[in-house]
Amino acid sequence: MQTAEIHRRWLDFFAARAHTVVPSASLVSDDPSLLFTVAGMVPFVPYLTGLVPAPFPRATSVQKCIRTNDIEEVGKTPRHGTFFQMCGNFSFGDYFKEQAITYAWELLTTSEADGGLGFEPKDLWVTVYEDDDEAREIWRRVAGLPDDRIQGLGKDTNYWSTGQPGPAGPCSEIFFDRGPAYGIDGGPATDDDRYVEIWNLVFMQYLRGEGTGKADFEILGDLPRKNIDTGMGLERVAFLKQGVENMYEIDQVRPVLDRAAALAGKTYGAIHEDDVRLRVIADHVRSALMLMSDGVTPSNEGRGYILRRLLRRTVRSMRLLGVETATFPELFTASRDAMMAAYPEVASDFTRISRLAYAEEEAFLRTLTSGTGILDTAVANTQRAGKSELAGDTAFLLHDTYGFPIDLTLEMAEEAGLSVDRKAFDSLMASQRARAKADAKAKKTALADLSVYSTFRSLGETVFTGYTELETESSVLGLIVDGESVRTARAGQVAEVILGATALYAESGGQDADAGLIVGPGYELEVLDVQKPVKGLISHTVQVRSGEVGVGSPATSVVDREYRRGARQAHSGTHIIHAALRQVLGPNAHQSGSYNKAGYLRLDFSWNQGLSAETRSEIEEISNNAIRDNLEVVTREMPLAQAKSLGAMALFGEKYGETVRVVDIGGPWSRELCAGTHVTSSAEIGMINLVSESSVGSTNRRVESLVGIEAFRDLAAERAIVSQLSGSLKTPREQLPEKIADLVASLKTAEKRIAAFEARAVLDKVPGLLDSAAHHGGVRLVAQETGTLNSADDLRLLVTTVRERLGSDPAVVALAAEVGAKPVVIVATNQAARDSGAKAGALARIAAGVLGGGGGGKDDLAQGGGASVEAIPAALAAVTQAIAG
């Protein structure tokens, strides 16, 4: 049975039993605490917890998920994959244990001919929470299972909670017995790979209190509404139904594995290590394909870093299989063909996806080439020093700076007969993770704990009136101070205000939040920020300027008109630049992110090379022509399917409901799905001034622009600078470039002449220094102060010149000078002096110690410095004493 067919049967089964079929949410999670959708229930959490009223009593979905916490296990076990699909059925206070168990057993054991999955009852085991006698009895009655095939397990395995106070409840899991060829008898309690968990039913019925870990917490009582959350692993069922050994061999994954094996000239099943690498490749290519189809692009942070890691692990695995050339064009095409039946978007968007993937592979192959050169040098230096262990900081540098995988470093070092100081490497990695974790924690907003909003959200959605109004009368539904719901907020306090309706725009879709006020009887609030902490709810962060505001008070939201005008100009300007980019560069230049506020916008787009000055000018000209032509801006609401049929562009990473807002500028010239605020005609934008274009990764570029009056002010400032230059140089404006070029050329010529004079002046000191040479301890020594010099390079030139003139007999030159108000000493030795034991590095350290600083270097040339110019004579005396000794 094909994976797509299992997918279809699941949805058909529950749809026929009054469940609302909910399409898979994006892999990019709405939850601020998650990078990705990691479980099938994640999109339903607000309904399961009661934070948001459920729009349906029961639902079903097949949800795309990504988990990378067990990435090192991928390929080694039959069931660890970074991308997987979770089939779920959910009840929000509707049915409970008996119906959930009945549905699960019915779907699993109904024959394939009758629309079920066709599992034999004799092959199925279940586990229940050890104290859940109710579930045990239902399984006996509904499934007719004997007691020995219903195993009771503890809280650590069969009890669900979020890990925090809130909903909790026992679980019941269903396992398939693969038979004695796969392990020992005894059921799931043996924790053996013979028994594969295929379905988990969570009976969310209790309220848990504080505690730690999976089992150390108390149950406070029953939930007012009991919910059902179940999940069946689609890949696990698929590999069992298809009669293959693991999830990497199912129809949606195996084609990539086979293609990788063919490219590497390997036979799958012949060598265990090769098999693991082939499974890693098959898994990671599919995961990367699905992530990019949901708008994730490779980068060095967050989701983009996870994607980049998957892609690089794939390249590395192919390299370990002996393939050092690009393979993504074949691997990604194979994955597209395997996944498009279930997810057509991977085919329709493959041009964009493949361009990102191929560019990332090419960049990493170059990285491997440069990293290999650095590693080879480090290995040679380690061997030359007679050491057997490569320094941990070298391995960390390769990993952190060059993206060179540690396991590749380990392998290549081993080939050279070296180990790697893994302890030092791991310590550096741990420090980096700690810094990253602290940074991420610092960046979390006060909106991260969402439970405080549940009461307000239960009152209904906040009505946004800002498309048509700049002032809206409403009332205060709630106040939050320091994460706690309060009744009042007084002058000087910062609080969050929840209103029934608001004209103030909440930050979303790349548009910054509105500025403005909230006013009411006896109080005035300055709006600092506007956000959507949960779907359908708008929260205003305010500073209470005067008076006291209380829950229930009348409130009028007032938008700052000038700020809104600038924000509308910037957001419409973003759409115009996007359209201009695509007109100039083609449809692959697709927006991948944006930010706009009054007077400013930035737009990130998929492209892998810098834009020439001519291309930038063309984009800017097309944009301003669109403004000059006063194109009509029309906004419409319509079903998502209709909007897409009209060619409206959906931007990656954005979430869209069934009804969407379409913004047209000049009809189809620019047609995008967008919930932001916009001008009514393009002429209102005023002006667009592209001020920069830069890289934000190997596959993304960024343009920044000033808009409206800010664009004019910037150009006016440039005009003033040009006018000032023209006046100072007494040159017409149009001749300024040539005039400045001539001045720069003249300046460089003068600088070269000055440098030559200074070098000659330095070298004029050589005869006198040679005359000062004296014998100490069998060595000719020049130890002199040379006064003030422009740079340490001048001093180095002087030292090396004197050393050359002293001939082949043992000679040491130690010269000191004042450079930039600081003492600098440089010591040089010739071969004969080094043979007699004189080392420049050691002598420089002696001098630097007297100068109050540090120094060192090689045996032939070294440098030191310090803080006290007055100590130079003493420092040179110390060098003389060391030589004499």
PDB file of C-alpha atoms in Angstrom, residues 28-37 42 45-46 303 448 450 655:
ATOM      1  CA  VAL A  28       7.300  26.642  10.106  1.00  0.00           C
ATOM      2  CA  SER A  29       5.489  26.693  13.447  1.00  0.00           C
ATOM      3  CA  ASP A  30       3.335  29.557  14.737  1.00  0.00           C
ATOM      4  CA  ASP A  31       4.419  28.658  18.270  1.00  0.00           C
ATOM      5  CA  PRO A  32       7.109  31.186  19.351  1.00  0.00           C
ATOM      6  CA  SER A  33       8.863  28.495  21.397  1.00  0.00           C
ATOM      7  CA  LEU A  34       9.267  26.138  18.414  1.00  0.00           C
ATOM      8  CA  LEU A  35      11.329  26.448  15.248  1.00  0.00           C
ATOM      9  CA  PHE A  36       9.250  23.824  13.470  1.00  0.00           C
ATOM     10  CA  THR A  37       6.008  21.900  13.715  1.00  0.00           C
ATOM     11  CA  VAL A  42       1.017  21.411  17.435  1.00  0.00           C
ATOM     12  CA  VAL A  45      -2.616  23.201  20.836  1.00  0.00           C
ATOM     13  CA  PRO A  46      -4.621  26.457  21.232  1.00  0.00           C
ATOM     14  CA  ARG A 303      15.434  27.376  10.782  1.00  0.00           C
ATOM     15  CA  ALA A 448       6.071  33.639  25.190  1.00  0.00           C
ATOM     16  CA  LEU A 450       0.443  32.539  26.318  1.00  0.00           C
ATOM     17  CA  LYS A 655       0.277  31.821   7.109  1.00  0.00           C
TER      18      LYS A 655
END
